[in-house]
Amino acid sequence: MVCGLIDLNTVNDDDTDEVSTSSSSSNASGSITVPASAPPPVSVGSGSDSTPVVCCLELWHACAGPLISLPKKGNAVVYCPQGHLEQLQSSGDCPTSGDCNLPPHVFCCVLDVKLHAEAGTDDVYAQVSLIQDPQLEQKWREGGRKVESAEDDNGVTEKSTTPHMFCKTLTASDTSTHGGFSVPRRAAEDCFPPLDYKQPRPSQELIAKDLHGTEWKFRHIYRGQPRRHLLTTGWSAFVNKKKLVCGDAVLFLRGDDGVLRLGIRRATQAKVASSLPTFCSLQMNDFANVVNSISRRTVFNVYYNPRGGSSECIVPYNRFQKSLSITFSPGMRFKMRLETEDSGDQRSTGTVSGVSDIDPARWPGSKWRCLTVRWDNVEVPRQNRVSPWEIERLGPVSEIGSFVSPISKRTRTGFPVLKDRTTLDLGESIRFHKVLQGQEIYGFYPSNNMRNQTSVGFGESLRFNRVLQGQEITSNGNLWSQPSRAFSSSSPSSVLRFPQAIGRVPDGYPVHYVDNVKAFNDQSRRVFVSPMKKLPEEPVSTAKNSCRLFGFSLTEGMEASRCPNEDLVHAKGPLGSCTNERVYPWCRSNDGCVQGL
Amino acid sequence: MVCGLIDLNTVNDDDTDEVSTSSSSSNASGSITVPASAPPPVSVGSGSDSTPVVCCLELWHACAGPLISLPKKGNAVVYCPQGHLEQLQSSGDCPTSGDCNLPPHVFCCVLDVKLHAEAGTDDVYAQVSLIQDPQLEQKWREGGRKVESAEDDNGVTEKSTTPHMFCKTLTASDTSTHGGFSVPRRAAEDCFPPLDYKQPRPSQELIAKDLHGTEWKFRHIYRGQPRRHLLTTGWSAFVNKKKLVCGDAVLFLRGDDGVLRLGIRRATQAKVASSLPTFCSLQMNDFANVVNSISRRTVFNVYYNPRGGSSECIVPYNRFQKSLSITFSPGMRFKMRLETEDSGDQRSTGTVSGVSDIDPARWPGSKWRCLTVRWDNVEVPRQNRVSPWEIERLGPVSEIGSFVSPISKRTRTGFPVLKDRTTLDLGESIRFHKVLQGQEIYGFYPSNNMRNQTSVGFGESLRFNRVLQGQEITSNGNLWSQPSRAFSSSSPSSVLRFPQAIGRVPDGYPVHYVDNVKAFNDQSRRVFVSPMKKLPEEPVSTAKNSCRLFGFSLTEGMEASRCPNEDLVHAKGPLGSCTNERVYPWCRSNDGCVQGL
DNA sequence: TTGTTGGCTAGGTGCCGACAA
DNA sequence: TTGTCGGCACCTAGCCAACAA
């Protein structure tokens, strides 16, 4: 538990400030409980032990974000290889592994937890060393008794040191080449050494260490009218080296030892073209070892990516045991703990619509995502399958007929939907769901209706965050009109921090002005875009201050759906897939659509 | 055989223009001769087949240089795994492989030859697919008869198309950011489309494809007073992307199809920090496959690096057979074909001093480098071991007593040698050699005498070519006095195209002015440096136009030797090894010695 | 309190002919 | 014939306060 965090990114930060993770690391105290019946942990089934462990526990947790929940040394856990594999495969270019003949639930003891950061990206991850625990499995088979554990699922909040720390999402100004980094006043006063305010322009040199221990030097100056804290010299080099774009966040942390540290929390899990062995390849390579090690009953490693949700495949035993003591049935109401940081306090409630194995052939009897559910709040697309331990029962089972979708009935110009599906009776909803499941479609609205109506294309070279209403974007690297935030472009070789969105419009593609765009990325790389006016076809202008984003049409084979409450559109394009979830056209570059640089 | 090559880099280009290689590629004509007794070539023991084959045969050969000699499809060859492994180990960070239980000579048929270029560096290499040929081996065992072959060792010169082509070593101006590329007139007229010389400043856009098929655009203009051909816009981008430094060479080639192509021949085989699988790791990975494949009698691949000499481990069968029909004995005179491009027409003759297995334990009976030799011309340090097929007998065996070393007797100030060993009687020479062999020392002069006397340090960040007498080098990126050619510096992250040779002189190191330096690199990364005056110790000046190169002393444990004819010094430092041959101190960076930016 | 902008300057890039080897 | 240089125009990086949200 990291306290004292000033998070400047949330306004209604009721519990965003709360870091509700259990802190644990390789040097955490607590005796290691190796199951007596297990062989000595000699052979660790992973080749990544050479990666150095990060230097600062607090910094690691700060970078990982408030949602990370790591098991601890000695914990009894249940490992779901099915979930592990699913996440490995969803993370991109990993080859599909064949059958592995593992049980769906492997009862394990946590031997060690090591904190790492990727060299190229500074992405944090943890290496959890597990070993199969036959005693635990036997206990489960004997009736699923609870296990005595050092801490419970919602265990004791560990008091750790309270470092002075702040986290700021980088603005366009922060990441522009035009200037430095604007430090929030409270943050500067809290984390940086005091300045001599008697001077006209007090300044000092700051030295901060990143997760790898690398030192970065910054000039910290207090100037301007009104006065403010700025990091100038050295900041740009840091932004360039770390390939930061606006929307990413930096963290500064002053430890009790007085050492200043800084970390990164990227807006999207950057697919930085690091040719070093990446997290995924490392993991994939490791899954073969996992299979091997489990069959040999030796230690194996699972890599937690705190921002990718892979932690779900390791469940505390007691939570697993408790969740399966409930009988789930269709119609049961539940709530789930938030998964996204941005989602604030919205309703993460839903109704269980069915119980079934997700892959009866390969993983018979598996509890992994064995519940099909329907969410009350459809603005946030989510898996329509959850595992029992992810949810919490909400009161008694609701009657089938009493359920009313909270979706309101609205239709907007520019969004012609042939069939108005803003309300659904449950029967239809369930039928619809079944169809969707069969096709692996997760939307609420059939897609063909949307064809050729609304689109926006973000080339891959446009990494993006928030575009506000009325914003216009220029093709010039320096200018855009207000209000603008966080629009950036990058090419593989050099980071271009301002959009260069002028490009060729391929023949046959409609051209749009961006009128009212709201977008954000969440952990699942999902993007929502609000409606745009379609313009009459006209030649492309490259005039400054009138930039366009060039769309490509939604074509046959794409699915699209609309969220009436917010007039959000989300759609799936045929341009490739980056996760096992839906892929949005603007997640991928469309050759010739937006020409970077 | 590539004809029509204008090579602008050699003055006495008697045979440098002559490309004496046999041209062969995967799409070369000629039937594949798979030995009847061999199993079908299903499993190719290499994972690198995914690398695309380069697009242009002529360009590949032009980049490979005139010395490459590739086997052809269907050829009968002898593969020496010992030599292969030796070269793999010498190429740097490859782990030493254990015993592999292969015979020293594997009789093979060449199934395929594919031409490649490394993605990061454009370095060319060839992939030779071999399969063991029991019939050939039997033929050898039955008395070593010659084999009928499509072409002999000094086979027929294949007439290929004669592309218009030129090769130019890049000057400091060519690689500077200050301007473009100066195209030799004949070359421009021969290779580029004609310009309209009636215009005041005729220009055109050139598009050239590199080995990977990537297109590069250049503005070609004919301007200046006097008029000359220049490549301006686009050139700098090319230099940057390819990380070219002065001393490297570019090739332009206009094919019969009218397509302009361009290639690179680097001055030194750049250890560009490409984190992509490099040639070596690819090869090393492959050697395990080689061992496997040979034992399973399936196809295996050997990778030829034309500029690294690894081709020596595949010998045409007839050459192997012919060379072993001779009985070698100490005293026998021989000549060897040149290995270096720069070496011109010097004497590559020597005397056989012994015949013995180089590694009797692991490779008993191997002919690989089974001859110990002494070279007449000691200016060029060479392996003192050669394989029989590398050399050619020169007349009758010379009498022991009649041999006189061609080394003349000279001693220079600044090179005090305690014992004058400029002439050696053979008895002493042989004894000396034996000592040297035992210690794996290849020099002619005992080393301790040289200690603390003469030295020059080229940091690794100084990639170098020719420094002429009287040259002074500035620390300023733009200025140096003439005559200067090809001095460049680079750091891993960014290519600095001018030297930044100002640095700290570590305590205790003598400081030298560079007075008279002659140096060159050959394929073996050997460097020769002529004498320098030692200066009285004095503080380091960083004044422009008076740059110094900072030496480090020859210390205990280094071997050094002197070539009296040329006043060359070569020495071996303890700073690491990059080849299995001697390493010179200035090949390696000495921490703090020369501080590259 | 802090995000964005214009003003300003220093320095790098790159095109040109002059000059000289 | 061609390598290098000074001149110069242009662009970018980066520091500053002004202004406004």
GROMACS .gro file of C-alpha atoms (C1' of nucleotides) in nm, chain A residues 168 173 178 185 226 228 480 484, chain C residues 1-8:
model
   16
  168LYS     CA    1   0.101   1.366  -1.379
  173SER     CA    2   0.296   2.118  -2.385
  178HIS     CA    3   0.868   2.368  -2.771
  185ARG     CA    4   0.306   2.331  -0.749
  226PRO     CA    5   0.262   3.393  -1.251
  228ARG     CA    6   0.540   2.813  -1.168
  480TRP     CA    7  -0.335   2.380  -3.340
  484SER     CA    8  -0.643   2.056  -2.764
 1195DT     C1'    9  -0.272   2.721  -1.064
 1196DT     C1'   10  -0.116   2.568  -1.502
 1197DG     C1'   11  -0.177   2.479  -2.027
 1198DT     C1'   12  -0.070   2.702  -2.446
 1199DT     C1'   13   0.125   3.042  -2.719
 1200DG     C1'   14   0.442   3.394  -2.944
 1201DG     C1'   15   0.895   3.595  -2.908
 1202DC     C1'   16   1.344   3.503  -2.932
   0.00000   0.00000   0.00000
